[in-house]
Every structure is written in C-alpha cells, then in structure tokens.
C-alpha cells in the first residue's frame, strides 16, 4: 500500500463528520419544539407550553449574537442563535393566536398600551411605547406586541454593546449572561417538581432529549474550543437535566400527589 493511501478517504470522512456536527449544532436545539408546535396546532390548546421559555431563549440568543460582535466564536453557534430566535417567534405567534381564539371576552392586553387598563377591541386607545402594564408583561394578545418588545430589547442592548464593545470585561460578561440565561432554563421545572413532590405532567422523553442535546452541545463547545462561558454553562445545563431525571426516579417511589391546578403545564422548559 502506498504511503498515505487512505488519506483520500479519511480527509473527506473527517470533513463530513465536521459538517454533520455543525448541522446538528445549528438545528438540534429546535428539534424538541417541533412536536410541541405540531401538537398545539392540532389541539388548538397552548396551555401545556410556557411562553416564558420563549422569553428566556430570545434574551439568551440575542445576547449571544451581540457577544459574537465582541468575540468571534464558531459560526455554527451564531447560526444556532438565529435559528432559535426564529423558532421562538414562530412558537409565540402560534401560542398567541391559539390563546386569543380561545378567550371568551373581548379584552386585550398590549405591550404598548396607553394606560394600565384593559384594551377593548372595539375602541382601542392611542398607544404609547412608554406606558404599558407590567402586571401583564409577556401576556399580550397580539404577536406584534411581542415583536415590538423583542426589537426594543435588541435595540437597547445593541446600543449599549456598541458603546462598550472595546471593553473586554463587558464583552466577557455579556457572553456569560447569554449562556447563563439559557442554562437556567430548566431550573423552574426542577423547582416545580420539588414543590409538588411529583413529575406528573412532565414528558420524560423530552427531558431525555434535553439531556442528550445539552451533552452533545457541551462536548461540541469543548472540542471546538468555544469561549469558556459556553462550556461552563453547558455543564450546568447537563447538571440541571440530570437533576430532573433524578427527580423522576425518586418520586416514582412515592404516591403521586394530585395537582390542584386546572391547567398543568407539560414543562416549563418548553415541552
């Protein structure tokens, strides 16, 4: 066999594996939301999905994109954030439409309302971006209100980032906030399970998907020498996922307490 003979096959295989890993990194994060989206469309019921998941992921990925301008990391991670933002906006649009269609009254909540009272459909008041009801934050009745909020947050944080882009401390802190916010996504679910002493209503298959996805993502961070914030918070995500799986194992040995709420969310982390 000639020296270096197998290289013609080895190099393309390595490239193929690299492309596959990058593709999984870009699109893998949105996979758990596809069945959730289809289920909401089919049942016309969004009670099992917390829109706060969309809020957390939108904030985390917007901050990650801004972090990229200060410290260029792997492009698949950048594209992952863009794809995730689009996915969360689609989820918000569907959930808002379904929720409003199921409402029995005609009152509406708005991000840019003129006062703190309910907005009537028949006679909507004049809007002002400086006045909205905090009691109904992220519980608005039009998808455009969510878009306005996201654009406002992006504009403000983008302007601050532009002013402080030369500060390495600010850039590193921004990167940490981005991945730490995403890493904390499973904590509300963990706490709710602890309060109820039960994992009733939570999809174990989905938790397994989180765990495998977060594990793959963390290994990808380490192998591709991503900024250290990514690896640390990736490990934290895996730890939270494993803790939730341990709750499933632990509470299976105790009688499941009946849940008092009429609507029991399938998951706070988006399942």
PDB file of N, CA and C in Angstrom, residues 195-251:
ATOM      1  N   UNK A 195     -41.547  21.276  44.549  1.00  0.00           N
ATOM      2  CA  UNK A 195     -42.700  21.774  45.287  1.00  0.00           C
ATOM      3  C   UNK A 195     -43.838  20.760  45.293  1.00  0.00           C
ATOM      4  N   UNK A 196     -44.097  20.155  44.131  1.00  0.00           N
ATOM      5  CA  UNK A 196     -45.197  19.209  44.005  1.00  0.00           C
ATOM      6  C   UNK A 196     -44.846  17.807  44.486  1.00  0.00           C
ATOM      7  N   UNK A 197     -43.555  17.571  44.727  1.00  0.00           N
ATOM      8  CA  UNK A 197     -43.083  16.219  45.039  1.00  0.00           C
ATOM      9  C   UNK A 197     -43.587  15.228  43.986  1.00  0.00           C
ATOM     10  N   UNK A 198     -43.597  15.707  42.747  1.00  0.00           N
ATOM     11  CA  UNK A 198     -44.135  14.906  41.665  1.00  0.00           C
ATOM     12  C   UNK A 198     -43.612  15.430  40.336  1.00  0.00           C
ATOM     13  N   UNK A 199     -43.532  14.521  39.360  1.00  0.00           N
ATOM     14  CA  UNK A 199     -43.176  14.923  37.999  1.00  0.00           C
ATOM     15  C   UNK A 199     -44.346  14.683  37.051  1.00  0.00           C
ATOM     16  N   UNK A 200     -45.537  14.608  37.618  1.00  0.00           N
ATOM     17  CA  UNK A 200     -46.739  14.377  36.816  1.00  0.00           C
ATOM     18  C   UNK A 200     -46.918  15.493  35.794  1.00  0.00           C
ATOM     19  N   UNK A 201     -47.256  15.125  34.577  1.00  0.00           N
ATOM     20  CA  UNK A 201     -47.477  16.096  33.519  1.00  0.00           C
ATOM     21  C   UNK A 201     -46.220  16.474  32.757  1.00  0.00           C
ATOM     22  N   UNK A 202     -45.068  15.951  33.175  1.00  0.00           N
ATOM     23  CA  UNK A 202     -43.808  16.264  32.511  1.00  0.00           C
ATOM     24  C   UNK A 202     -43.404  15.099  31.617  1.00  0.00           C
ATOM     25  N   UNK A 203     -43.003  15.408  30.406  1.00  0.00           N
ATOM     26  CA  UNK A 203     -42.609  14.375  29.454  1.00  0.00           C
ATOM     27  C   UNK A 203     -41.185  13.914  29.732  1.00  0.00           C
ATOM     28  N   UNK A 204     -41.045  12.650  30.128  1.00  0.00           N
ATOM     29  CA  UNK A 204     -39.713  12.102  30.397  1.00  0.00           C
ATOM     30  C   UNK A 204     -38.904  12.007  29.101  1.00  0.00           C
ATOM     31  N   UNK A 205     -39.588  11.699  27.992  1.00  0.00           N
ATOM     32  CA  UNK A 205     -38.889  11.621  26.711  1.00  0.00           C
ATOM     33  C   UNK A 205     -38.263  12.958  26.353  1.00  0.00           C
ATOM     34  N   UNK A 206     -38.982  14.028  26.656  1.00  0.00           N
ATOM     35  CA  UNK A 206     -38.460  15.347  26.344  1.00  0.00           C
ATOM     36  C   UNK A 206     -37.243  15.681  27.207  1.00  0.00           C
ATOM     37  N   UNK A 207     -37.287  15.279  28.469  1.00  0.00           N
ATOM     38  CA  UNK A 207     -36.137  15.528  29.353  1.00  0.00           C
ATOM     39  C   UNK A 207     -34.929  14.764  28.852  1.00  0.00           C
ATOM     40  N   UNK A 208     -35.148  13.552  28.372  1.00  0.00           N
ATOM     41  CA  UNK A 208     -34.051  12.774  27.803  1.00  0.00           C
ATOM     42  C   UNK A 208     -33.486  13.463  26.563  1.00  0.00           C
ATOM     43  N   UNK A 209     -34.355  14.107  25.786  1.00  0.00           N
ATOM     44  CA  UNK A 209     -33.890  14.852  24.613  1.00  0.00           C
ATOM     45  C   UNK A 209     -33.073  16.063  25.035  1.00  0.00           C
ATOM     46  N   UNK A 210     -33.514  16.750  26.108  1.00  0.00           N
ATOM     47  CA  UNK A 210     -32.714  17.870  26.623  1.00  0.00           C
ATOM     48  C   UNK A 210     -31.330  17.392  27.017  1.00  0.00           C
ATOM     49  N   UNK A 211     -31.308  16.278  27.787  1.00  0.00           N
ATOM     50  CA  UNK A 211     -30.046  15.785  28.328  1.00  0.00           C
ATOM     51  C   UNK A 211     -29.084  15.403  27.214  1.00  0.00           C
ATOM     52  N   UNK A 212     -29.575  14.647  26.232  1.00  0.00           N
ATOM     53  CA  UNK A 212     -28.698  14.235  25.136  1.00  0.00           C
ATOM     54  C   UNK A 212     -28.256  15.446  24.317  1.00  0.00           C
ATOM     55  N   UNK A 213     -29.189  16.388  24.072  1.00  0.00           N
ATOM     56  CA  UNK A 213     -28.843  17.574  23.310  1.00  0.00           C
ATOM     57  C   UNK A 213     -27.852  18.469  24.034  1.00  0.00           C
ATOM     58  N   UNK A 214     -28.070  18.680  25.328  1.00  0.00           N
ATOM     59  CA  UNK A 214     -27.160  19.527  26.107  1.00  0.00           C
ATOM     60  C   UNK A 214     -25.787  18.882  26.248  1.00  0.00           C
ATOM     61  N   UNK A 215     -25.764  17.544  26.360  1.00  0.00           N
ATOM     62  CA  UNK A 215     -24.484  16.839  26.447  1.00  0.00           C
ATOM     63  C   UNK A 215     -23.697  16.989  25.151  1.00  0.00           C
ATOM     64  N   UNK A 216     -24.385  16.782  24.022  1.00  0.00           N
ATOM     65  CA  UNK A 216     -23.734  16.950  22.722  1.00  0.00           C
ATOM     66  C   UNK A 216     -23.211  18.373  22.568  1.00  0.00           C
ATOM     67  N   UNK A 217     -24.041  19.341  22.958  1.00  0.00           N
ATOM     68  CA  UNK A 217     -23.666  20.745  22.818  1.00  0.00           C
ATOM     69  C   UNK A 217     -22.428  21.073  23.654  1.00  0.00           C
ATOM     70  N   UNK A 218     -22.379  20.557  24.887  1.00  0.00           N
ATOM     71  CA  UNK A 218     -21.242  20.830  25.768  1.00  0.00           C
ATOM     72  C   UNK A 218     -19.958  20.212  25.229  1.00  0.00           C
ATOM     73  N   UNK A 219     -20.060  18.976  24.725  1.00  0.00           N
ATOM     74  CA  UNK A 219     -18.889  18.325  24.127  1.00  0.00           C
ATOM     75  C   UNK A 219     -18.426  19.108  22.907  1.00  0.00           C
ATOM     76  N   UNK A 220     -19.382  19.601  22.121  1.00  0.00           N
ATOM     77  CA  UNK A 220     -19.050  20.407  20.931  1.00  0.00           C
ATOM     78  C   UNK A 220     -18.295  21.670  21.347  1.00  0.00           C
ATOM     79  N   UNK A 221     -18.766  22.323  22.421  1.00  0.00           N
ATOM     80  CA  UNK A 221     -18.090  23.520  22.916  1.00  0.00           C
ATOM     81  C   UNK A 221     -16.639  23.220  23.257  1.00  0.00           C
ATOM     82  N   UNK A 222     -16.439  22.121  23.973  1.00  0.00           N
ATOM     83  CA  UNK A 222     -15.088  21.781  24.451  1.00  0.00           C
ATOM     84  C   UNK A 222     -14.163  21.404  23.297  1.00  0.00           C
ATOM     85  N   UNK A 223     -14.660  20.592  22.361  1.00  0.00           N
ATOM     86  CA  UNK A 223     -13.820  20.137  21.259  1.00  0.00           C
ATOM     87  C   UNK A 223     -13.456  21.262  20.302  1.00  0.00           C
ATOM     88  N   UNK A 224     -14.348  22.251  20.181  1.00  0.00           N
ATOM     89  CA  UNK A 224     -14.101  23.345  19.252  1.00  0.00           C
ATOM     90  C   UNK A 224     -13.544  24.579  19.944  1.00  0.00           C
ATOM     91  N   UNK A 225     -13.141  24.409  21.201  1.00  0.00           N
ATOM     92  CA  UNK A 225     -12.512  25.479  21.959  1.00  0.00           C
ATOM     93  C   UNK A 225     -13.346  26.761  21.926  1.00  0.00           C
ATOM     94  N   UNK A 226     -14.659  26.606  22.182  1.00  0.00           N
ATOM     95  CA  UNK A 226     -15.538  27.766  22.276  1.00  0.00           C
ATOM     96  C   UNK A 226     -15.177  28.559  23.527  1.00  0.00           C
ATOM     97  N   UNK A 227     -15.604  29.833  23.613  1.00  0.00           N
ATOM     98  CA  UNK A 227     -15.327  30.612  24.824  1.00  0.00           C
ATOM     99  C   UNK A 227     -15.710  29.850  26.078  1.00  0.00           C
ATOM    100  N   UNK A 228     -14.928  30.009  27.152  1.00  0.00           N
ATOM    101  CA  UNK A 228     -15.100  29.186  28.351  1.00  0.00           C
ATOM    102  C   UNK A 228     -16.496  29.318  28.953  1.00  0.00           C
ATOM    103  N   UNK A 229     -17.169  30.473  28.728  1.00  0.00           N
ATOM    104  CA  UNK A 229     -18.523  30.639  29.267  1.00  0.00           C
ATOM    105  C   UNK A 229     -19.468  29.576  28.716  1.00  0.00           C
ATOM    106  N   UNK A 230     -19.286  29.213  27.448  1.00  0.00           N
ATOM    107  CA  UNK A 230     -20.153  28.228  26.811  1.00  0.00           C
ATOM    108  C   UNK A 230     -20.005  26.857  27.478  1.00  0.00           C
ATOM    109  N   UNK A 231     -18.753  26.453  27.726  1.00  0.00           N
ATOM    110  CA  UNK A 231     -18.504  25.136  28.311  1.00  0.00           C
ATOM    111  C   UNK A 231     -19.018  25.054  29.743  1.00  0.00           C
ATOM    112  N   UNK A 232     -18.775  26.083  30.540  1.00  0.00           N
ATOM    113  CA  UNK A 232     -19.193  26.082  31.937  1.00  0.00           C
ATOM    114  C   UNK A 232     -20.715  25.997  32.046  1.00  0.00           C
ATOM    115  N   UNK A 233     -21.412  26.846  31.277  1.00  0.00           N
ATOM    116  CA  UNK A 233     -22.866  26.864  31.353  1.00  0.00           C
ATOM    117  C   UNK A 233     -23.481  25.638  30.672  1.00  0.00           C
ATOM    118  N   UNK A 234     -22.783  25.067  29.700  1.00  0.00           N
ATOM    119  CA  UNK A 234     -23.246  23.814  29.112  1.00  0.00           C
ATOM    120  C   UNK A 234     -23.237  22.696  30.142  1.00  0.00           C
ATOM    121  N   UNK A 235     -22.171  22.645  30.932  1.00  0.00           N
ATOM    122  CA  UNK A 235     -22.099  21.656  32.007  1.00  0.00           C
ATOM    123  C   UNK A 235     -23.204  21.880  33.039  1.00  0.00           C
ATOM    124  N   UNK A 236     -23.516  23.151  33.302  1.00  0.00           N
ATOM    125  CA  UNK A 236     -24.585  23.470  34.249  1.00  0.00           C
ATOM    126  C   UNK A 236     -25.929  22.999  33.721  1.00  0.00           C
ATOM    127  N   UNK A 237     -26.163  23.151  32.422  1.00  0.00           N
ATOM    128  CA  UNK A 237     -27.396  22.665  31.812  1.00  0.00           C
ATOM    129  C   UNK A 237     -27.532  21.159  31.958  1.00  0.00           C
ATOM    130  N   UNK A 238     -26.440  20.449  31.691  1.00  0.00           N
ATOM    131  CA  UNK A 238     -26.465  18.990  31.820  1.00  0.00           C
ATOM    132  C   UNK A 238     -26.755  18.594  33.264  1.00  0.00           C
ATOM    133  N   UNK A 239     -26.167  19.312  34.216  1.00  0.00           N
ATOM    134  CA  UNK A 239     -26.395  19.031  35.627  1.00  0.00           C
ATOM    135  C   UNK A 239     -27.875  19.197  35.992  1.00  0.00           C
ATOM    136  N   UNK A 240     -28.507  20.277  35.490  1.00  0.00           N
ATOM    137  CA  UNK A 240     -29.924  20.510  35.781  1.00  0.00           C
ATOM    138  C   UNK A 240     -30.782  19.413  35.158  1.00  0.00           C
ATOM    139  N   UNK A 241     -30.457  19.018  33.927  1.00  0.00           N
ATOM    140  CA  UNK A 241     -31.206  17.937  33.267  1.00  0.00           C
ATOM    141  C   UNK A 241     -31.116  16.634  34.049  1.00  0.00           C
ATOM    142  N   UNK A 242     -29.916  16.306  34.504  1.00  0.00           N
ATOM    143  CA  UNK A 242     -29.724  15.075  35.277  1.00  0.00           C
ATOM    144  C   UNK A 242     -30.477  15.149  36.598  1.00  0.00           C
ATOM    145  N   UNK A 243     -30.498  16.342  37.199  1.00  0.00           N
ATOM    146  CA  UNK A 243     -31.228  16.514  38.456  1.00  0.00           C
ATOM    147  C   UNK A 243     -32.725  16.264  38.252  1.00  0.00           C
ATOM    148  N   UNK A 244     -33.265  16.712  37.113  1.00  0.00           N
ATOM    149  CA  UNK A 244     -34.681  16.476  36.817  1.00  0.00           C
ATOM    150  C   UNK A 244     -34.939  14.981  36.613  1.00  0.00           C
ATOM    151  N   UNK A 245     -34.029  14.299  35.931  1.00  0.00           N
ATOM    152  CA  UNK A 245     -34.166  12.852  35.747  1.00  0.00           C
ATOM    153  C   UNK A 245     -34.095  12.116  37.080  1.00  0.00           C
ATOM    154  N   UNK A 246     -33.258  12.604  37.999  1.00  0.00           N
ATOM    155  CA  UNK A 246     -33.189  12.017  39.333  1.00  0.00           C
ATOM    156  C   UNK A 246     -34.497  12.214  40.089  1.00  0.00           C
ATOM    157  N   UNK A 247     -35.152  13.353  39.859  1.00  0.00           N
ATOM    158  CA  UNK A 247     -36.454  13.568  40.475  1.00  0.00           C
ATOM    159  C   UNK A 247     -37.466  12.548  39.965  1.00  0.00           C
ATOM    160  N   UNK A 248     -37.420  12.266  38.675  1.00  0.00           N
ATOM    161  CA  UNK A 248     -38.322  11.261  38.095  1.00  0.00           C
ATOM    162  C   UNK A 248     -38.125   9.920  38.789  1.00  0.00           C
ATOM    163  N   UNK A 249     -36.868   9.556  38.963  1.00  0.00           N
ATOM    164  CA  UNK A 249     -36.545   8.285  39.621  1.00  0.00           C
ATOM    165  C   UNK A 249     -36.979   8.292  41.084  1.00  0.00           C
ATOM    166  N   UNK A 250     -36.713   9.404  41.786  1.00  0.00           N
ATOM    167  CA  UNK A 250     -37.006   9.488  43.218  1.00  0.00           C
ATOM    168  C   UNK A 250     -38.503   9.482  43.496  1.00  0.00           C
ATOM    169  N   UNK A 251     -39.247  10.334  42.772  1.00  0.00           N
ATOM    170  CA  UNK A 251     -40.674  10.475  43.058  1.00  0.00           C
ATOM    171  C   UNK A 251     -41.495   9.294  42.568  1.00  0.00           C
TER     172      UNK A 251
END
